[in-house]
Coordinates of C-alpha atoms in Angstrom, one line a residue:
Chain A
M419 CA 82.6 56.8 96.4
M420 CA 86.1 58.3 96.8
M421 CA 85.8 59.6 93.3
R422 CA 82.4 61.3 94.1
M423 CA 83.8 62.8 97.2
R424 CA 86.7 64.3 95.3
M425 CA 84.4 65.7 92.6
K426 CA 82.2 67.3 95.3
F427 CA 85.4 68.6 96.8
H428 CA 86.5 70.3 93.6
E429 CA 83.1 71.8 93.0
Q430 CA 83.4 73.3 96.5
L431 CA 86.8 74.7 95.7
D432 CA 85.5 76.4 92.6
D433 CA 82.7 77.9 94.6
L434 CA 85.2 79.0 97.2
T435 CA 87.4 80.7 94.6
D436 CA 84.4 82.7 93.5
R437 CA 83.7 83.8 97.0
L438 CA 87.3 84.7 97.5
A439 CA 87.2 86.9 94.4
S440 CA 84.1 88.7 95.9
M441 CA 85.9 89.2 99.2
C442 CA 88.8 90.7 97.3
H443 CA 86.4 93.0 95.4
L444 CA 84.9 94.1 98.7
A445 CA 88.3 94.8 100.3
G446 CA 89.2 96.9 97.2
E447 CA 85.9 98.9 97.5
A448 CA 86.5 99.3 101.2
I449 CA 90.0 100.7 100.8
E450 CA 88.9 103.1 98.1
T451 CA 85.9 104.2 100.1
A452 CA 88.1 104.7 103.2
T453 CA 90.6 106.8 101.2
D454 CA 87.8 108.9 99.8
A455 CA 86.5 109.4 103.3
L456 CA 90.1 110.3 104.4
V457 CA 90.6 112.9 101.7
R458 CA 87.2 114.5 102.3
A459 CA 87.0 114.0 106.0
D460 CA 83.7 112.5 105.2
L461 CA 82.1 110.7 108.1
P462 CA 79.2 109.0 106.3
Q463 CA 81.7 107.7 103.8
A464 CA 83.8 106.3 106.6
E465 CA 80.7 104.6 108.1
L466 CA 80.2 103.0 104.7
V467 CA 83.5 101.2 105.1
F468 CA 82.2 99.6 108.2
D469 CA 79.1 98.5 106.4
L470 CA 81.2 97.1 103.6
T471 CA 83.6 95.2 105.9
E472 CA 80.9 93.9 108.1
Q473 CA 79.3 92.2 105.2
K474 CA 79.4 88.5 105.9
Q475 CA 81.5 87.9 102.8
L476 CA 84.5 89.4 104.5
H477 CA 84.3 87.0 107.4
G478 CA 83.5 83.5 108.5
P479 CA 81.5 81.8 105.8
C480 CA 84.3 81.2 103.4
E481 CA 86.4 79.6 106.0
E482 CA 83.5 77.5 107.1
Q483 CA 82.9 76.6 103.5
A484 CA 86.5 75.7 103.0
L485 CA 86.1 73.3 105.9
A486 CA 82.6 72.1 105.4
L487 CA 83.8 68.9 103.9
Q488 CA 82.6 65.4 104.3
A489 CA 83.4 63.3 107.3
P490 CA 85.6 61.6 108.2
V491 CA 88.3 64.0 106.9
A492 CA 86.5 67.1 108.2
R493 CA 87.9 66.9 111.8
D494 CA 91.5 66.1 110.7
L495 CA 91.2 68.9 108.1
R496 CA 90.2 71.4 110.8
Q497 CA 93.2 70.4 112.8
V498 CA 95.6 70.8 109.9
V499 CA 94.1 74.1 108.9
T500 CA 94.3 75.4 112.5
G501 CA 97.9 74.1 112.6
V502 CA 98.7 76.1 109.5
H503 CA 97.1 79.2 110.9
L504 CA 99.2 78.8 114.0
V505 CA 102.3 78.7 111.9
S506 CA 101.3 82.0 110.3
D507 CA 100.6 83.7 113.6
L508 CA 103.9 82.6 115.1
S509 CA 105.9 83.6 112.0
R510 CA 104.3 86.9 112.1
M511 CA 105.2 87.3 115.8
G512 CA 108.8 86.7 114.8
G513 CA 108.5 89.2 112.0
L514 CA 107.2 91.9 114.4
A515 CA 110.1 91.2 116.8
Q516 CA 112.3 91.7 113.8
H517 CA 110.7 95.1 113.0
V518 CA 111.6 96.2 116.5
A519 CA 115.2 95.2 116.0
E520 CA 115.3 96.9 112.6
S521 CA 114.4 100.2 114.1
V522 CA 117.2 99.8 116.7
R523 CA 119.6 99.2 113.8
R524 CA 118.2 102.2 111.9
R525 CA 118.8 104.6 114.7
H526 CA 122.0 103.2 116.1
P527 CA 124.0 104.5 117.9
D528 CA 121.2 106.8 119.0
H529 CA 118.3 105.4 121.1
V530 CA 115.1 104.9 119.2
A531 CA 113.1 106.3 122.1
S532 CA 113.9 108.0 125.4
G533 CA 112.4 109.0 128.7
E534 CA 108.9 107.9 129.4
A535 CA 108.2 106.7 125.9
E536 CA 111.2 104.3 126.1
E537 CA 109.9 103.2 129.5
L538 CA 106.5 102.4 128.2
L539 CA 107.9 100.6 125.2
A540 CA 110.1 98.6 127.6
R541 CA 107.0 97.6 129.5
M542 CA 105.2 96.7 126.3
G543 CA 108.1 94.5 125.5
R544 CA 108.0 92.8 128.8
V545 CA 104.3 92.1 128.5
A546 CA 104.7 90.9 124.9
G547 CA 107.4 88.5 126.1
A548 CA 105.2 87.3 128.9
L549 CA 102.3 86.8 126.5
A550 CA 104.5 84.7 124.2
G551 CA 105.5 82.6 127.3
L552 CA 101.8 82.1 128.1
A553 CA 101.0 81.2 124.5
E554 CA 103.8 78.6 124.6
Q555 CA 102.3 77.1 127.7
V556 CA 98.9 77.0 126.1
L557 CA 100.5 75.2 123.1
R558 CA 102.1 72.7 125.4
T559 CA 99.4 72.2 128.0
H560 CA 96.2 73.0 126.1
D561 CA 94.9 74.7 129.2
P562 CA 91.8 76.8 128.3
G563 CA 92.2 78.8 131.6
L564 CA 95.7 79.9 130.4
A565 CA 94.3 80.8 127.0
A566 CA 91.7 83.0 128.6
E567 CA 94.4 84.6 130.7
L568 CA 96.1 85.7 127.4
G569 CA 93.2 88.0 126.6
R570 CA 93.4 89.6 130.0
R571 CA 97.1 90.2 129.8
D572 CA 96.8 91.5 126.3
D573 CA 94.5 94.3 127.7
E574 CA 97.4 95.4 129.7
L575 CA 99.4 95.8 126.5
D576 CA 96.6 97.7 124.9
D577 CA 96.5 100.0 127.9
L578 CA 100.2 100.7 127.7
H579 CA 99.8 101.3 124.0
R580 CA 97.1 103.9 124.6
R581 CA 99.3 105.6 127.2
L582 CA 102.2 105.7 124.7
L583 CA 100.1 107.4 122.0
T584 CA 98.7 109.9 124.6
L585 CA 102.1 110.7 125.9
I586 CA 103.7 111.5 122.5
Q587 CA 100.7 113.6 121.5
D588 CA 100.8 115.6 124.7
P589 CA 101.7 119.2 124.1
A590 CA 104.2 118.8 127.0
W591 CA 106.1 116.1 125.1
T592 CA 109.5 117.3 123.9
G593 CA 110.4 114.6 121.4
S594 CA 110.9 115.1 117.7
I595 CA 108.6 114.0 114.9
T596 CA 111.0 111.2 114.0
A597 CA 110.7 110.0 117.6
A598 CA 107.0 110.2 117.4
V599 CA 107.0 108.2 114.1
D600 CA 109.2 105.5 115.7
A601 CA 107.2 105.3 118.9
T602 CA 104.0 105.0 116.8
L603 CA 105.3 102.1 114.8
L604 CA 106.9 100.4 117.7
G605 CA 103.7 100.6 119.7
R606 CA 101.8 99.1 116.8
F607 CA 104.3 96.2 116.5
Y608 CA 104.0 95.3 120.1
E609 CA 100.2 95.6 120.0
R610 CA 100.0 93.3 116.9
F611 CA 102.4 90.9 118.6
G612 CA 100.0 90.7 121.6
D613 CA 97.0 90.2 119.3
H614 CA 98.7 87.3 117.7
T615 CA 99.4 85.6 121.0
V616 CA 95.7 85.8 121.9
V617 CA 94.7 84.3 118.6
V618 CA 97.3 81.5 119.1
G619 CA 95.6 80.7 122.5
R620 CA 92.1 80.6 120.9
R621 CA 93.3 78.4 118.0
V622 CA 94.9 75.9 120.3
I623 CA 91.8 75.5 122.3
F624 CA 89.8 75.1 119.1
L625 CA 92.4 72.6 117.9
V626 CA 92.1 70.5 121.1
T627 CA 88.4 70.8 121.9
G628 CA 86.8 71.8 118.7
E629 CA 85.1 74.6 120.7
Q630 CA 85.5 78.3 120.1
L631 CA 86.8 80.0 123.3
S632 CA 84.2 82.6 124.3
P633 CA 85.6 86.1 123.8
Chain B
M1252 CA 95.3 51.2 105.6
M1253 CA 92.9 54.1 106.4
M1254 CA 93.5 53.4 110.1
R1255 CA 97.2 53.5 109.7
M1256 CA 97.1 56.7 107.7
R1257 CA 95.1 58.4 110.4
M1258 CA 97.4 57.2 113.1
K1259 CA 100.4 58.5 111.2
F1260 CA 98.5 61.7 110.7
H1261 CA 98.0 62.2 114.4
E1262 CA 101.6 61.4 115.2
Q1263 CA 102.5 64.2 112.8
L1264 CA 100.0 66.5 114.4
D1265 CA 101.6 65.9 117.8
D1266 CA 105.0 66.5 116.4
L1267 CA 103.7 69.7 114.8
T1268 CA 102.3 71.0 118.2
D1269 CA 105.8 70.5 119.7
R1270 CA 107.4 72.5 116.9
L1271 CA 104.7 75.2 117.2
A1272 CA 105.5 75.5 120.9
S1273 CA 109.2 76.0 120.0
M1274 CA 108.3 78.6 117.4
C1275 CA 106.3 80.5 120.1
H1276 CA 109.2 80.2 122.5
L1277 CA 111.5 81.7 119.8
A1278 CA 109.1 84.5 119.1
G1279 CA 109.0 85.3 122.8
E1280 CA 112.8 85.3 123.0
A1281 CA 113.0 87.5 119.9
I1282 CA 110.6 90.2 121.2
E1283 CA 112.4 90.3 124.6
T1284 CA 115.8 90.5 122.9
A1285 CA 114.5 93.2 120.6
T1286 CA 113.2 95.2 123.5
D1287 CA 116.5 94.9 125.3
A1288 CA 118.2 96.1 122.2
L1289 CA 115.7 99.0 122.0
V1290 CA 116.2 100.1 125.6
R1291 CA 120.0 99.9 125.4
A1292 CA 120.4 101.0 121.8
D1293 CA 122.4 97.8 121.5
L1294 CA 123.2 96.9 117.9
P1295 CA 124.7 93.4 118.5
Q1296 CA 121.6 92.6 120.6
A1297 CA 119.4 93.7 117.7
E1298 CA 121.4 91.5 115.3
L1299 CA 120.7 88.6 117.7
V1300 CA 117.0 89.1 116.9
F1301 CA 117.7 88.5 113.2
D1302 CA 119.7 85.4 114.1
L1303 CA 116.8 84.2 116.2
T1304 CA 114.0 84.9 113.7
E1305 CA 116.0 83.5 110.8
Q1306 CA 116.2 80.2 112.5
K1307 CA 114.4 77.7 110.3
Q1308 CA 111.9 77.0 113.1
L1309 CA 110.3 80.3 112.6
H1310 CA 109.6 79.7 108.9
G1311 CA 108.6 77.1 106.4
P1312 CA 109.3 73.7 107.8
C1313 CA 106.3 73.6 110.1
E1314 CA 104.0 74.4 107.3
E1315 CA 105.6 71.9 105.1
Q1316 CA 105.3 69.4 107.8
A1317 CA 101.7 70.3 108.3
L1318 CA 101.2 69.5 104.7
A1319 CA 103.6 66.6 104.2
L1320 CA 100.8 64.2 104.3
Q1321 CA 100.3 61.0 102.4
A1322 CA 98.9 61.1 98.8
P1323 CA 96.2 61.1 97.6
V1324 CA 94.9 63.7 100.0
A1325 CA 98.1 65.8 100.0
R1326 CA 97.2 67.9 96.9
D1327 CA 93.6 68.5 98.0
L1328 CA 94.8 69.5 101.4
R1329 CA 97.3 72.0 100.0
Q1330 CA 94.4 73.5 98.1
V1331 CA 92.2 73.7 101.2
V1332 CA 95.0 75.2 103.3
T1333 CA 95.8 77.8 100.6
G1334 CA 92.1 78.6 100.4
V1335 CA 92.0 79.2 104.1
H1336 CA 95.1 81.4 104.0
L1337 CA 93.4 83.4 101.2
V1338 CA 90.4 84.0 103.5
S1339 CA 92.7 85.3 106.2
D1340 CA 94.6 87.6 103.8
L1341 CA 91.4 89.0 102.4
S1342 CA 89.8 89.5 105.8
R1343 CA 92.9 91.3 107.0
M1344 CA 92.7 93.6 103.9
G1345 CA 89.1 94.5 105.0
G1346 CA 90.4 95.1 108.5
L1347 CA 93.0 97.5 107.3
A1348 CA 90.5 99.4 105.2
Q1349 CA 88.5 99.6 108.4
H1350 CA 91.4 101.1 110.3
V1351 CA 91.7 103.9 107.7
A1352 CA 88.0 104.6 108.2
E1353 CA 88.3 104.5 112.0
S1354 CA 90.9 107.3 111.8
V1355 CA 88.6 109.4 109.7
R1356 CA 85.9 108.9 112.4
R1357 CA 88.4 109.7 115.2
R1358 CA 89.4 113.1 113.7
H1359 CA 86.0 114.1 112.3
P1360 CA 85.2 116.9 111.4
D1361 CA 88.9 117.7 111.0
H1362 CA 90.9 116.1 108.2
V1363 CA 93.2 113.3 109.4
A1364 CA 95.9 114.6 107.0
S1365 CA 96.5 117.7 104.9
G1366 CA 98.6 119.1 102.1
E1367 CA 101.2 116.9 100.6
A1368 CA 100.8 114.1 103.2
E1369 CA 97.1 113.8 102.3
E1370 CA 98.0 113.8 98.7
L1371 CA 100.5 110.9 99.2
L1372 CA 97.9 109.0 101.3
A1373 CA 95.3 109.5 98.6
R1374 CA 97.8 108.1 96.0
M1375 CA 98.5 105.2 98.3
G1376 CA 94.8 104.6 98.5
R1377 CA 94.4 104.6 94.8
V1378 CA 97.3 102.1 94.3
A1379 CA 95.9 99.9 97.1
G1380 CA 92.5 99.9 95.4
A1381 CA 94.2 99.0 92.1
L1382 CA 96.1 96.2 93.7
A1383 CA 92.9 94.8 95.1
G1384 CA 91.4 94.9 91.7
L1385 CA 94.4 93.1 90.2
A1386 CA 94.3 90.5 93.0
E1387 CA 90.6 89.9 92.2
Q1388 CA 91.5 89.4 88.6
V1389 CA 94.2 86.9 89.6
L1390 CA 91.6 85.1 91.7
R1391 CA 89.2 85.0 88.7
T1392 CA 91.6 84.3 85.9
H1393 CA 94.6 82.5 87.6
D1394 CA 96.9 84.5 85.3
P1395 CA 100.5 84.2 86.6
G1396 CA 101.5 87.3 84.6
L1397 CA 99.0 89.4 86.5
A1398 CA 100.2 87.9 89.8
A1399 CA 103.7 89.0 89.0
E1400 CA 102.4 92.4 88.1
L1401 CA 101.0 92.7 91.7
G1402 CA 104.6 92.7 93.0
R1403 CA 105.6 95.5 90.7
R1404 CA 102.7 97.7 91.5
D1405 CA 103.2 97.1 95.2
D1406 CA 106.7 98.6 94.8
E1407 CA 105.0 101.8 93.8
L1408 CA 103.1 101.7 97.1
D1409 CA 106.3 101.1 99.1
D1410 CA 107.8 104.0 97.3
L1411 CA 104.9 106.3 98.2
H1412 CA 105.2 105.0 101.8
R1413 CA 108.8 106.0 102.0
R1414 CA 108.1 109.4 100.6
L1415 CA 105.4 109.9 103.2
L1416 CA 107.7 109.0 106.0
T1417 CA 110.4 111.3 104.6
L1418 CA 108.0 114.1 104.2
I1419 CA 106.7 114.1 107.7
Q1420 CA 110.2 113.9 109.2
D1421 CA 111.5 116.7 107.1
P1422 CA 112.4 119.7 109.3
A1423 CA 110.4 121.9 106.8
W1424 CA 107.2 119.9 107.6
T1425 CA 104.8 122.0 109.6
G1426 CA 102.3 119.3 110.8
S1427 CA 101.7 118.4 114.5
I1428 CA 102.8 115.3 116.2
T1429 CA 99.3 114.0 116.1
A1430 CA 99.3 114.5 112.3
A1431 CA 102.6 112.6 112.2
V1432 CA 101.2 109.7 114.3
D1433 CA 98.2 109.5 112.1
A1434 CA 100.2 109.6 108.8
T1435 CA 102.6 107.0 110.2
L1436 CA 99.7 104.6 111.0
L1437 CA 97.8 105.2 107.8
G1438 CA 101.0 104.7 105.8
R1439 CA 101.5 101.4 107.5
F1440 CA 97.9 100.3 106.9
Y1441 CA 98.2 100.9 103.2
E1442 CA 101.6 99.2 103.0
R1443 CA 100.2 96.1 104.8
F1444 CA 97.2 96.1 102.5
G1445 CA 99.5 96.0 99.5
D1446 CA 101.6 93.2 101.0
H1447 CA 98.5 91.1 101.4
T1448 CA 97.4 91.6 97.8
V1449 CA 100.8 90.4 96.6
V1450 CA 100.5 87.3 98.9
V1451 CA 97.0 86.7 97.5
G1452 CA 98.5 86.6 94.0
R1453 CA 101.2 84.2 95.0
R1454 CA 98.8 81.9 96.8
V1455 CA 96.4 81.8 93.9
I1456 CA 99.2 80.7 91.5
F1457 CA 100.3 78.1 94.0
L1458 CA 96.7 76.9 94.4
V1459 CA 96.3 76.5 90.6
T1460 CA 99.7 75.3 89.5
G1461 CA 101.2 73.9 92.7
E1462 CA 104.3 76.0 91.8
Q1463 CA 105.7 78.8 93.9
L1464 CA 105.8 82.1 92.0
S1465 CA 109.4 83.2 91.8
P1466 CA 109.9 86.4 93.8

């Protein structure tokens, strides 16, 4: 019985590898098509990328397949896998914080940003910190209400991000191109940080209840 | 025996949750410290972020712990978990291709980039596509030589990325701030795409041989 289970398991893994290779192929096609669209400012070509990436192969089924294993290990496996995902999200959050610090080091003793841009970045940093605090609470309490709250507070971060991009592209803005490059990257780092905290919340609720948090 | 294994397993999961919460706490501290450093252009504060994120808690041990499970499931589990990671990497690659296409749509009918910047982006796109092709081959053939090749070709992408950032920050560059913002983001998307292909290669080799590819 155990033997049969393990054989089935390995067949599934082989099948999974094949699907992964197809996903990779699709991603390669997508980036080439997107670059083509970029170079020719070709809208239909850009739309093609969305068609490509929206193909089911680039999303859920592989993961589901990876986890569609026989009871009784299935539930434990889902938990382990979710735990491992959480580790990735949280490491990535640390990595993004590091990117912010790297840009401070790169520009020292100058400020990376100034004026309103710096103010917006400071606010993004505060919201990002608050989001991490919330995510930590979700990890400790498994409270689905708090996990939903993460999404709402992340909207605030997205809003600040939009304001930052609008600000630096305003003709009235007096900053240099380097300042614009820095602000663009920093904004992106904070935005990604926030996205990861939201995902952490969703994963914790899935880990605890087995239910997907509604978006 | 099975019962005892499962109990041990759940104890480990609880312990893991606790460590995850600590990781989250650290990431939150790191982003706040980094923001502080950013706003005050404070180098020692920035260095503190590296100290924080280099703490072991933000790296391997959790994942190892998540996988330090009893034989005979340990090996199968590692495979499943690696498979799931691969799914994430490949989805993310698709997402990044989509970001490129989104920027084409946003600027249409104008070109997102022009001149030498567009040329560099086109080259980044070609390398990214080639990297995806290589990663696909690694997935299909499990060839460690090809996986190592991914790292080398990704260096090419990083080099193009640096040249792009240097170009747009050159005083001689005549592009607008918006063009600089776009080029900055696009460069970042391609760079991340390449990073993911390298990780895909490493994971495949780990999946097949159980050995980490030396960096």
